[in-house]
PDB file of C-alpha atoms in Angstrom:
ATOM      1  CA  ALA A1046     -89.627-199.937  48.585  1.00  0.00           C
ATOM      2  CA  VAL A1047     -86.438-200.221  50.548  1.00  0.00           C
ATOM      3  CA  VAL A1048     -83.556-202.025  48.869  1.00  0.00           C
ATOM      4  CA  SER A1049     -80.916-203.480  51.104  1.00  0.00           C
ATOM      5  CA  THR A1050     -77.242-202.713  50.448  1.00  0.00           C
ATOM      6  CA  GLN A1051     -76.491-206.384  50.029  1.00  0.00           C
ATOM      7  CA  SER A1052     -78.821-206.790  47.085  1.00  0.00           C
ATOM      8  CA  THR A1053     -77.585-203.517  45.585  1.00  0.00           C
ATOM      9  CA  GLY A1054     -73.988-204.742  45.850  1.00  0.00           C
ATOM     10  CA  ALA A1055     -74.915-208.050  44.274  1.00  0.00           C
ATOM     11  CA  LEU A1056     -76.740-206.246  41.481  1.00  0.00           C
ATOM     12  CA  VAL A1057     -73.735-203.999  40.824  1.00  0.00           C
ATOM     13  CA  SER A1058     -71.345-206.967  40.712  1.00  0.00           C
ATOM     14  CA  LYS A1059     -73.675-208.847  38.330  1.00  0.00           C
ATOM     15  CA  MET A1060     -73.803-205.809  36.069  1.00  0.00           C
ATOM     16  CA  ALA A1061     -70.022-205.487  36.187  1.00  0.00           C
ATOM     17  CA  ALA A1062     -69.603-209.178  35.373  1.00  0.00           C
ATOM     18  CA  ALA A1063     -72.041-208.876  32.463  1.00  0.00           C
ATOM     19  CA  LYS A1064     -70.124-205.838  31.187  1.00  0.00           C
ATOM     20  CA  VAL A1065     -66.806-207.723  31.372  1.00  0.00           C
ATOM     21  CA  ILE A1066     -68.295-210.734  29.582  1.00  0.00           C
ATOM     22  CA  LYS A1067     -69.743-208.528  26.821  1.00  0.00           C
ATOM     23  CA  LYS A1068     -66.447-206.687  26.317  1.00  0.00           C
ATOM     24  CA  THR A1069     -64.543-209.978  26.264  1.00  0.00           C
ATOM     25  CA  THR A1070     -66.842-211.517  23.664  1.00  0.00           C
ATOM     26  CA  ASP A1071     -66.714-208.330  21.570  1.00  0.00           C
ATOM     27  CA  LEU A1072     -62.923-208.415  21.696  1.00  0.00           C
ATOM     28  CA  GLY A1073     -62.933-212.095  20.733  1.00  0.00           C
ATOM     29  CA  LEU A1074     -65.189-211.409  17.749  1.00  0.00           C
ATOM     30  CA  LYS A1075     -63.003-208.508  16.597  1.00  0.00           C
ATOM     31  CA  CYS A1076     -59.899-210.685  16.879  1.00  0.00           C
ATOM     32  CA  TYR A1077     -61.620-213.442  14.916  1.00  0.00           C
ATOM     33  CA  LYS A1078     -62.683-211.023  12.158  1.00  0.00           C
ATOM     34  CA  ILE A1079     -59.125-209.741  11.869  1.00  0.00           C
ATOM     35  CA  ALA A1080     -57.352-213.096  12.185  1.00  0.00           C
ATOM     36  CA  ALA A1081     -59.588-215.327  10.054  1.00  0.00           C
ATOM     37  CA  PRO A1082     -58.571-214.021   6.596  1.00  0.00           C
ATOM     38  CA  ARG A1083     -54.929-213.841   7.633  1.00  0.00           C
ATOM     39  CA  LEU A1084     -54.969-217.401   8.942  1.00  0.00           C
ATOM     40  CA  GLN A1085     -56.565-218.582   5.707  1.00  0.00           C
ATOM     41  CA  THR A1086     -53.682-216.982   3.803  1.00  0.00           C
ATOM     42  CA  VAL A1087     -51.121-218.564   6.126  1.00  0.00           C
ATOM     43  CA  TRP A1088     -52.808-221.951   5.726  1.00  0.00           C
ATOM     44  CA  ALA A1089     -52.794-221.668   1.929  1.00  0.00           C
ATOM     45  CA  TYR A1090     -49.077-220.799   1.867  1.00  0.00           C
ATOM     46  CA  SER A1091     -48.145-223.422   4.430  1.00  0.00           C
ATOM     47  CA  LYS A1092     -49.842-226.182   2.440  1.00  0.00           C
ATOM     48  CA  VAL A1093     -47.585-225.303  -0.490  1.00  0.00           C
ATOM     49  CA  GLU A1094     -44.361-224.350   1.297  1.00  0.00           C
ATOM     50  CA  LEU A1095     -44.307-227.054   3.971  1.00  0.00           C
ATOM     51  CA  ALA A1096     -45.229-229.933   1.696  1.00  0.00           C
ATOM     52  CA  PRO A1097     -42.468-232.451   0.967  1.00  0.00           C
ATOM     53  CA  PRO A1098     -40.902-232.206  -2.482  1.00  0.00           C
ATOM     54  CA  LYS A1099     -42.575-234.104  -5.289  1.00  0.00           C
ATOM     55  CA  LEU A1100     -40.701-236.506  -7.529  1.00  0.00           C
ATOM     56  CA  SER A1101     -41.113-234.109 -10.437  1.00  0.00           C
ATOM     57  CA  GLU A1102     -39.270-231.398  -8.472  1.00  0.00           C
ATOM     58  CA  LEU A1103     -36.204-233.547  -7.825  1.00  0.00           C
ATOM     59  CA  GLY A1104     -35.050-232.983 -11.415  1.00  0.00           C
ATOM     60  CA  GLN A1105     -34.897-229.247 -10.757  1.00  0.00           C
ATOM     61  CA  VAL A1106     -32.717-229.856  -7.714  1.00  0.00           C
ATOM     62  CA  THR A1107     -30.172-231.867  -9.682  1.00  0.00           C
ATOM     63  CA  GLU A1108     -30.100-229.181 -12.405  1.00  0.00           C
ATOM     64  CA  LYS A1109     -29.448-226.424  -9.866  1.00  0.00           C
ATOM     65  CA  LEU A1110     -26.744-228.465  -8.136  1.00  0.00           C
ATOM     66  CA  ALA A1111     -25.085-229.132 -11.481  1.00  0.00           C
ATOM     67  CA  LYS A1112     -25.104-225.392 -12.305  1.00  0.00           C
ATOM     68  CA  MET A1113     -23.673-224.379  -8.938  1.00  0.00           C
ATOM     69  CA  PRO A1114     -19.961-224.806  -9.795  1.00  0.00           C
ATOM     70  CA  LEU A1115     -20.486-222.879 -13.028  1.00  0.00           C
ATOM     71  CA  ASN A1116     -22.196-220.039 -11.149  1.00  0.00           C
ATOM     72  CA  LEU A1117     -19.327-219.874  -8.676  1.00  0.00           C
ATOM     73  CA  LYS A1118     -16.703-219.753 -11.443  1.00  0.00           C
ATOM     74  CA  SER A1119     -18.551-217.215 -13.586  1.00  0.00           C
ATOM     75  CA  GLY A1120     -19.283-214.846 -10.682  1.00  0.00           C
ATOM     76  CA  ALA A1121     -23.048-215.023 -11.162  1.00  0.00           C
ATOM     77  CA  TRP A1122     -23.408-215.086  -7.370  1.00  0.00           C
ATOM     78  CA  LYS A1123     -22.332-211.431  -7.358  1.00  0.00           C
ATOM     79  CA  ASN A1124     -25.584-210.479  -9.114  1.00  0.00           C
ATOM     80  CA  ILE A1125     -27.818-211.572  -6.234  1.00  0.00           C
ATOM     81  CA  THR A1126     -30.092-208.817  -4.950  1.00  0.00           C
ATOM     82  CA  VAL A1127     -30.212-207.735  -1.321  1.00  0.00           C
ATOM     83  CA  LYS A1128     -33.702-209.248  -1.025  1.00  0.00           C
ATOM     84  CA  GLU A1129     -32.491-212.649  -2.278  1.00  0.00           C
ATOM     85  CA  THR A1130     -29.514-212.472   0.078  1.00  0.00           C
ATOM     86  CA  GLY A1131     -31.834-211.761   2.995  1.00  0.00           C
ATOM     87  CA  GLN A1132     -34.105-214.633   2.026  1.00  0.00           C
ATOM     88  CA  ASN A1133     -31.148-216.996   1.760  1.00  0.00           C
ATOM     89  CA  ALA A1134     -29.887-215.836   5.163  1.00  0.00           C
ATOM     90  CA  LEU A1135     -33.301-216.460   6.733  1.00  0.00           C
ATOM     91  CA  ILE A1136     -33.398-219.928   5.194  1.00  0.00           C
ATOM     92  CA  ALA A1137     -29.938-220.665   6.608  1.00  0.00           C
ATOM     93  CA  VAL A1138     -30.998-219.467  10.073  1.00  0.00           C
ATOM     94  CA  GLU A1139     -34.163-221.574   9.893  1.00  0.00           C
ATOM     95  CA  MET A1140     -32.133-224.635   8.926  1.00  0.00           C
ATOM     96  CA  TYR A1141     -29.755-224.013  11.846  1.00  0.00           C
ATOM     97  CA  PHE A1142     -32.637-223.742  14.314  1.00  0.00           C
ATOM     98  CA  TRP A1143     -34.223-226.961  13.006  1.00  0.00           C
ATOM     99  CA  PHE A1144     -30.824-228.627  13.419  1.00  0.00           C
ATOM    100  CA  CYS A1145     -30.647-227.403  17.029  1.00  0.00           C
ATOM    101  CA  ILE A1146     -34.178-228.622  17.739  1.00  0.00           C
ATOM    102  CA  GLY A1147     -33.287-232.018  16.289  1.00  0.00           C
ATOM    103  CA  GLU A1148     -30.165-232.159  18.465  1.00  0.00           C
ATOM    104  CA  CYS A1149     -32.201-231.393  21.586  1.00  0.00           C
ATOM    105  CA  ILE A1150     -34.752-234.057  20.682  1.00  0.00           C
ATOM    106  CA  GLY A1151     -32.020-236.560  19.899  1.00  0.00           C
ATOM    107  CA  LYS A1152     -30.070-236.113  23.113  1.00  0.00           C
ATOM    108  CA  GLY A1153     -33.213-235.868  25.233  1.00  0.00           C
ATOM    109  CA  SER A1154     -32.353-232.599  26.984  1.00  0.00           C
ATOM    110  CA  LEU A1155     -31.577-228.981  26.293  1.00  0.00           C
ATOM    111  CA  ILE A1156     -28.068-228.999  27.751  1.00  0.00           C
ATOM    112  CA  GLY A1157     -25.274-231.489  27.208  1.00  0.00           C
ATOM    113  CA  TYR A1158     -25.029-235.184  26.565  1.00  0.00           C
ATOM    114  CA  ASN A1159     -25.162-237.891  29.217  1.00  0.00           C
ATOM    115  CA  ILE A1160     -21.721-239.478  28.966  1.00  0.00           C
ATOM    116  CA  PRO A1161     -21.157-242.352  31.416  1.00  0.00           C
ATOM    117  CA  GLY A1162     -18.202-241.648  33.684  1.00  0.00           C
ATOM    118  CA  ALA A1163     -18.179-237.933  32.968  1.00  0.00           C
ATOM    119  CA  THR A1164     -20.638-236.910  35.663  1.00  0.00           C
ATOM    120  CA  HIS A1165     -18.206-236.639  38.627  1.00  0.00           C
ATOM    121  CA  TRP A1166     -15.522-234.062  38.048  1.00  0.00           C
ATOM    122  CA  GLU A1167     -13.335-234.507  41.079  1.00  0.00           C
ATOM    123  CA  ALA A1168      -9.741-233.404  41.168  1.00  0.00           C
ATOM    124  CA  ARG A1169      -7.601-236.444  41.907  1.00  0.00           C
ATOM    125  CA  ILE A1170      -4.005-235.996  42.916  1.00  0.00           C
TER     126      ILE A1170
END
């Protein structure tokens, strides 16, 4: 039997497409197997860490705020480990970024405020 080159080319491209689809699905399954347990861990932590404070936790906040001047006077802040300092720095950076995001949302743009009368900067003599 004689096979034309057109059908051979079509057969080769179908085989190549099937190979690409199989490799893509295999890669997707591998990614899912790797990511699923990690995402479950992230979800468990985020439910705890991103939840708003409970009323029972507000008492702890007032206690810590009341102890803060005493800790500053006694020098207890000098006993903070490098790990705690790093964590506090990351929290401060996160708070700054959330502040910046809120500013951008509030002003409605990424750059500058729209101040009436301040849009034309002509030199007048």
